[in-house]
Coordinates of C-alpha atoms and ligand atoms in Angstrom, one line a residue:
X13 CA 10.0 57.8 -22.3
X14 CA 6.3 57.2 -22.2
X15 CA 5.4 54.7 -19.6
X16 CA 1.8 54.6 -18.6
X17 CA 0.7 51.9 -16.1
X18 CA -3.0 52.3 -17.1
X19 CA -2.1 51.3 -20.7
X20 CA -0.1 48.5 -19.5
X21 CA -2.7 46.7 -17.2
X22 CA -5.3 44.3 -18.6
X23 CA -8.8 46.0 -19.2
X24 CA -10.6 43.6 -17.0
X25 CA -8.2 44.4 -14.1
X26 CA -8.4 48.2 -14.7
X27 CA -12.3 47.9 -14.6
X28 CA -12.3 45.4 -11.7
X29 CA -14.4 45.9 -8.6
X30 CA -12.4 44.1 -6.1
X31 CA -13.8 41.8 -3.4
X32 CA -14.6 43.7 -0.3
X33 CA -14.0 41.8 2.8
X34 CA -15.4 42.3 6.3
X35 CA -12.0 43.9 7.3
X36 CA -12.2 46.2 4.2
X37 CA -15.6 47.7 5.0
X38 CA -15.0 48.1 8.7
X39 CA -11.6 48.7 10.2
X40 CA -11.0 50.3 13.6
X41 CA -11.8 49.7 17.2
X42 CA -15.0 48.1 18.3
X43 CA -16.4 46.2 21.2
X44 CA -18.1 43.4 19.4
X45 CA -17.2 42.0 16.0
X46 CA -20.0 40.0 14.4
X47 CA -19.3 40.9 10.7
X48 CA -17.1 38.1 9.6
X49 CA -18.6 34.9 10.7
X50 CA -15.5 34.0 12.8
X51 CA -15.9 31.9 15.9
X52 CA -16.2 34.6 18.7
X53 CA -15.6 31.7 21.3
X54 CA -12.0 31.6 20.6
X55 CA -9.5 29.3 19.0
X56 CA -7.8 26.1 20.1
X57 CA -4.4 27.9 19.7
X58 CA -3.5 31.5 20.2
X59 CA -6.6 33.5 21.5
X60 CA -6.7 36.1 18.6
X61 CA -6.3 33.3 15.8
X62 CA -10.0 33.2 15.6
X63 CA -9.9 36.4 13.7
X64 CA -9.1 37.2 10.2
X65 CA -5.7 38.9 9.8
X66 CA -5.0 42.4 8.6
X67 CA -5.7 42.1 4.7
X68 CA -3.0 44.9 4.2
X69 CA -0.5 43.8 6.8
X70 CA 0.0 47.2 8.2
X71 CA 2.3 46.5 11.2
X72 CA 4.6 44.2 9.1
X73 CA 4.8 46.7 6.3
X74 CA 5.7 49.4 8.9
X75 CA 8.5 47.1 10.0
X76 CA 9.6 46.4 6.5
X77 CA 9.7 50.2 5.5
X78 CA 11.9 50.8 8.7
X79 CA 14.5 48.2 7.8
X80 CA 14.5 48.9 4.0
X81 CA 14.1 52.7 3.9
X82 CA 11.0 52.5 1.5
X83 CA 7.6 54.0 2.3
X84 CA 5.0 51.4 3.1
X85 CA 2.8 52.4 0.1
X86 CA 5.5 51.1 -2.1
X87 CA 5.4 47.7 -0.6
X88 CA 3.2 44.7 -1.7
X89 CA 3.4 41.5 0.1
X90 CA 2.8 37.9 -1.3
X91 CA 2.7 34.4 -0.2
X92 CA 6.2 34.0 -1.2
X93 CA 7.8 35.9 -4.2
X94 CA 6.2 33.3 -6.3
X95 CA 2.7 34.7 -5.6
X96 CA 4.1 38.2 -6.6
X97 CA 5.2 36.7 -9.8
X98 CA 1.8 35.2 -10.6
X99 CA 0.0 38.3 -9.6
X100 CA 2.2 40.3 -11.9
X101 CA 1.2 38.2 -14.7
X102 CA -2.5 38.3 -13.8
X103 CA -2.3 41.9 -13.6
X104 CA -0.6 42.8 -16.9
X105 CA -0.6 40.0 -19.4
X106 CA -3.8 39.3 -21.4
X107 CA -3.8 35.4 -22.0
X108 CA -3.0 34.4 -25.5
X109 CA -2.1 37.9 -26.5
X110 CA 0.7 39.4 -24.4
X111 CA 4.2 38.3 -24.0
X112 CA 7.1 38.5 -21.7
X113 CA 10.9 38.0 -21.9
X114 CA 13.1 35.9 -19.7
X115 CA 16.8 35.3 -19.8
X116 CA 17.7 31.8 -19.2
X117 CA 19.4 30.0 -17.5
X118 CA 17.2 31.6 -14.8
X119 CA 14.8 30.8 -12.1
X120 CA 12.0 28.6 -13.3
X121 CA 8.8 30.1 -12.1
X122 CA 8.9 33.1 -14.6
X123 CA 8.3 30.5 -17.3
X124 CA 6.0 28.2 -15.4
X125 CA 3.9 31.2 -14.1
X126 CA 3.8 32.4 -17.8
X127 CA 2.6 29.2 -19.0
X128 CA -0.1 28.9 -16.3
X129 CA -1.3 32.3 -17.2
X130 CA -1.0 31.5 -21.1
X131 CA 1.3 34.5 -21.7
X132 CA 3.9 33.8 -24.5
X133 CA 7.3 33.4 -22.9
X134 CA 10.1 34.7 -25.2
X135 CA 13.8 33.7 -24.3
X136 CA 16.9 35.9 -24.6
X137 CA 19.5 33.5 -23.4
X138 CA 22.4 35.0 -21.2
X139 CA 25.7 35.5 -23.0
X140 CA 28.6 33.0 -22.2
X141 CA 29.5 35.7 -19.4
X142 CA 26.1 34.9 -18.0
X143 CA 25.3 38.6 -18.6
X144 CA 22.2 40.1 -20.3
X145 CA 22.1 39.9 -24.2
X146 CA 20.6 43.4 -24.4
X147 CA 20.5 43.5 -28.3
X148 CA 18.6 40.3 -28.4
X149 CA 16.2 41.3 -25.6
X150 CA 15.6 44.5 -27.6
X151 CA 14.9 42.6 -30.7
X152 CA 12.2 40.6 -28.9
X153 CA 10.2 43.2 -27.7
X154 CA 7.0 44.2 -29.5
X155 CA 3.9 46.1 -28.6
X156 CA 2.6 43.1 -26.7
X157 CA 5.7 42.7 -24.5
X158 CA 4.6 43.6 -21.0
X159 CA 7.5 42.4 -18.7
X160 CA 11.1 41.6 -18.8
X161 CA 12.3 39.3 -16.1
X162 CA 15.7 39.9 -14.8
X163 CA 17.2 37.8 -11.8
X164 CA 20.1 39.5 -10.1
X165 CA 22.0 37.8 -8.4
X166 CA 20.8 35.0 -10.9
X167 CA 19.6 31.6 -9.9
X168 CA 21.5 29.3 -10.9
X169 CA 24.4 31.1 -12.2
X170 CA 25.0 33.2 -9.1
X171 CA 26.2 36.4 -10.8
X172 CA 24.9 39.8 -10.8
X173 CA 23.7 41.4 -14.0
X174 CA 25.5 44.6 -14.9
X175 CA 23.8 47.8 -13.5
X176 CA 24.4 49.7 -16.8
X177 CA 22.4 46.9 -18.7
X178 CA 19.5 47.0 -16.4
X179 CA 19.5 50.7 -16.5
X180 CA 19.3 50.6 -20.3
X181 CA 16.2 48.4 -20.0
X182 CA 14.6 50.6 -17.4
X183 CA 15.1 53.7 -19.7
X184 CA 14.1 52.2 -22.9
X185 CA 11.5 49.6 -22.3
X186 CA 8.0 50.8 -21.8
X187 CA 6.7 47.7 -19.9
X188 CA 7.8 46.6 -16.6
X189 CA 11.3 45.6 -15.7
X190 CA 10.9 43.1 -12.8
X191 CA 14.4 42.4 -10.9
X192 CA 14.2 39.6 -8.7
X193 CA 16.6 40.2 -5.9
X194 CA 16.0 37.1 -3.9
X195 CA 19.7 36.8 -3.2
X196 CA 20.6 40.5 -2.8
X197 CA 21.6 40.2 0.9
X198 CA 24.6 38.0 -0.2
X199 CA 25.8 40.4 -2.8
X200 CA 28.3 43.3 -2.4
X201 CA 26.1 45.1 -5.1
X202 CA 23.4 47.7 -4.3
X203 CA 19.7 46.7 -4.5
X204 CA 17.6 48.6 -7.1
X205 CA 14.9 49.6 -4.6
X206 CA 16.4 53.0 -3.9
X207 CA 15.7 53.6 -7.7
X208 CA 11.9 53.3 -7.4
X209 CA 11.4 57.1 -7.5
X210 CA 13.3 57.4 -11.0
X211 CA 11.5 54.4 -12.7
X212 CA 7.8 53.8 -12.8
X213 CA 8.2 50.7 -14.7
X214 CA 10.5 49.2 -12.0
X215 CA 9.4 46.2 -9.7
X216 CA 11.9 44.7 -7.4
X217 CA 11.1 41.3 -5.8
X218 CA 12.7 40.2 -2.5
X219 CA 12.0 37.4 -0.2
X220 CA 12.2 36.2 3.4
X221 CA 13.0 32.6 2.0
X222 CA 16.8 33.0 1.8
X223 CA 18.9 35.5 3.9
X224 CA 16.1 35.8 6.4
X225 CA 16.0 32.2 6.9
X226 CA 12.2 32.0 6.9
X227 CA 11.2 30.0 3.7
X228 CA 8.6 28.0 5.6
X229 CA 6.6 31.2 6.4
X230 CA 6.0 32.1 2.8
X231 CA 6.6 35.8 2.5
X232 CA 7.7 37.7 -0.6
X233 CA 7.8 41.4 -1.2
X234 CA 7.3 43.5 -4.4
X235 CA 8.6 47.0 -4.2
X236 CA 7.0 49.3 -6.9
X237 CA 5.2 52.4 -7.5
X238 CA 1.9 53.2 -5.7
X239 CA 0.0 52.6 -8.7
X240 CA 1.4 49.1 -9.3
X241 CA 1.1 48.3 -5.6
X242 CA -2.6 49.4 -5.6
X243 CA -3.2 47.2 -8.7
X244 CA -1.7 44.0 -7.0
X245 CA -3.8 44.8 -3.8
X246 CA -6.9 44.9 -6.0
X247 CA -6.4 41.4 -7.4
X248 CA -4.7 39.5 -4.5
X249 CA -6.6 37.0 -2.3
X250 CA -7.9 39.0 0.5
X251 CA -6.0 37.3 3.4
X252 CA -2.9 36.2 1.4
X253 CA -0.6 36.7 4.3
X254 CA -1.6 34.6 7.4
X255 CA -1.6 36.0 10.8
X256 CA 1.4 33.8 12.0
X257 CA 3.4 34.9 9.2
X258 CA 2.5 38.6 9.9
X259 CA 3.5 38.3 13.5
X260 CA 6.6 36.1 13.1
X261 CA 8.0 38.2 10.3
X262 CA 7.6 41.3 12.2
X263 CA 9.5 39.8 15.1
X264 CA 12.2 38.5 12.7
X265 CA 12.8 42.2 11.5
X266 CA 13.8 43.2 15.0
X267 CA 16.5 40.5 14.8
X268 CA 18.3 42.0 11.8
X269 CA 21.7 41.9 13.7
X270 CA 21.4 38.1 13.9
X271 CA 20.6 37.8 10.3
X272 CA 23.5 40.1 9.2
X273 CA 25.8 37.9 11.2
X274 CA 24.4 34.7 9.5
X275 CA 24.9 36.5 6.1
X276 CA 28.6 37.4 6.9
X277 CA 29.4 33.9 7.9
X278 CA 27.7 32.3 4.9
X279 CA 29.5 34.9 2.5
X280 CA 32.7 33.9 4.2
X281 CA 32.2 30.2 4.0
X282 CA 31.3 30.7 0.2
X283 CA 34.4 32.6 -0.6
X284 CA 36.4 29.9 1.3
X285 CA 34.6 27.0 -0.5
X286 CA 35.5 28.6 -4.0
X287 CA 39.1 28.2 -3.1
X288 CA 38.7 24.5 -2.0
X289 CA 36.7 23.6 -5.2
X290 CA 39.4 25.3 -7.4
X291 CA 42.0 23.1 -5.8
X292 CA 40.2 20.0 -6.8
X293 CA 41.2 18.3 -10.0
X294 CA 37.7 17.2 -10.9
X295 CA 36.5 20.8 -10.9
X296 CA 36.7 22.5 -14.1
X297 CA 35.2 25.9 -13.1
X298 CA 33.6 27.7 -10.0
X299 CA 31.5 30.6 -11.3
X300 CA 31.8 33.8 -9.1
X301 CA 28.7 34.1 -6.9
X302 CA 27.0 36.9 -5.2
X303 CA 24.5 34.5 -3.7
X304 CA 24.4 31.7 -1.1
X305 CA 25.3 29.1 -3.5
X306 CA 28.0 27.9 -6.0
X307 CA 27.5 26.8 -9.5
X308 CA 30.4 24.4 -10.2
X309 CA 31.4 22.9 -13.5
X310 CA 32.8 19.5 -12.7
X311 CA 33.6 16.3 -14.6
X312 CA 30.8 13.7 -14.7
X313 CA 28.4 16.1 -12.8
X314 CA 25.5 13.6 -12.9
X315 CA 27.8 10.7 -11.6
X316 CA 28.9 12.9 -8.8
X317 CA 25.4 14.0 -8.0
X318 CA 24.5 10.4 -7.7
X319 CA 27.5 9.5 -5.6
X320 CA 26.7 12.4 -3.3
X321 CA 23.2 11.1 -2.9
X322 CA 24.4 7.7 -1.7
X323 CA 26.1 9.7 1.0
X324 CA 22.9 11.4 2.0
X325 CA 24.0 14.6 0.5
X326 CA 21.7 16.3 -2.0
X327 CA 22.7 19.0 -4.3
X328 CA 21.0 20.5 -7.4
X329 CA 22.0 18.9 -10.8
X330 CA 21.8 21.7 -13.4
X331 CA 23.7 19.8 -16.0
X332 CA 20.8 19.8 -18.5
X333 CA 20.3 23.5 -18.2
X334 CA 21.2 25.7 -21.2
X335 CA 24.8 27.0 -20.7
X336 CA 25.3 24.9 -17.4
X337 CA 26.8 21.7 -18.9
X338 CA 28.1 19.5 -16.2
X339 CA 27.1 21.9 -13.5
X340 CA 25.9 21.4 -10.0
X341 CA 24.5 24.2 -7.9
X342 CA 25.4 23.8 -4.3
X343 CA 23.7 25.6 -1.5
X344 CA 26.3 27.0 1.2
X345 CA 25.3 25.1 4.4
X346 CA 26.7 24.9 7.7
X347 CA 30.4 24.3 8.2
X348 CA 29.6 20.7 9.1
X349 CA 27.6 20.2 6.1
X350 CA 30.1 21.8 3.8
X351 CA 33.0 19.6 5.5
X352 CA 30.8 16.4 4.8
X353 CA 30.3 17.6 1.1
X354 CA 34.1 18.3 0.6
X355 CA 35.0 15.0 2.1
X356 CA 32.6 13.1 0.0
X357 CA 33.9 14.7 -3.2
X358 CA 37.4 13.9 -2.3
X359 CA 36.5 10.3 -1.5
X360 CA 34.8 9.9 -5.1
X361 CA 37.9 11.3 -7.0
X362 CA 39.9 8.7 -5.2
X363 CA 37.7 5.8 -6.2
Ligands
PLP403 C1 14.3 31.1 -4.0 C2 14.0 32.1 -4.9 C3 12.8 32.9 -4.8 C4 12.0 32.8 -3.6 O1 10.7 32.5 -3.7 P1 9.7 32.5 -2.5 O2 8.4 32.2 -3.1 O3 9.7 33.9 -2.0 O4 10.2 31.5 -1.6 C5 12.5 33.9 -5.7 N1 13.2 34.1 -6.7 C6 14.4 33.4 -6.8 C7 15.3 33.7 -8.1 C8 14.8 32.3 -6.0 O5 15.7 31.7 -6.4

């Protein structure tokens, strides 16, 4: 295989002289910092919030590195995975010329971000089994195909993609294979992050928004080769991860025990809820889930969605999505929330 990241990257990005911030030009200890036009008097909040944050998030990356067992130079941090997705397009896809492949039904941002960046988005729908249609993906690839987006476990179907299929793509495709593992902590399957040394074309996305319970902080991770991390660093907004997020996420990483307890509880409730749904006459199918949600095929999904709204319960109506006819996507909530949901659906069926 002849993967060459220097051929893949856009010319203007390869040649780019990045913005050089005050914190780029000088880092280290000093007595007096008069180089960034900050307010040296202080801040109305926490004392040091008058200063710009570390543009490369050194301490936070060290903490992530320790938890994940991946060296810090393989870690890029974005303002949510959504920023990582956008930056990958900006780095590799020449507008109006390059294309990417997505496998719907899947996470919507791959397509929206592609449209914003004026990259052609080619669709290789999942099979009825919600697995990858490798033959069709391979047919869609041409010399302008820069990325294949794989979501595993997939949103909204909940299943994991077959490891051999992903490996086939990694071994045969000369562009980037981006694996979005937003839900990996709820899955019994292994992450691909340990495979980074074997695949220079692999990018793995993870996020603090789901299992870590920190959606509000906006923190996403891209694990990739040092070359790709260097390119992303070159084009990111200089201070894309704010100080509060850097501090709070570093703190959260020390609470991994608590997070693992929540994951265990959520997975337990998910598996119990599968059995509850399967016992309901209205439910036609509960799709197996490796995530913190269930995709449920149910009679009159739209009607039930609207009924639940009248009870103050919001689920996601996916019934207009390809292959998801009459499907609701239901996040695993607290025990009390699930009890309310189940009660409401039972009431609906008695009407
Ligand atoms: C929720 C989700 C994300 C998370 O995005 P953030 O910007 O990190 O909050 C990413 N990918 C998928 C598939 C998701 O469902």
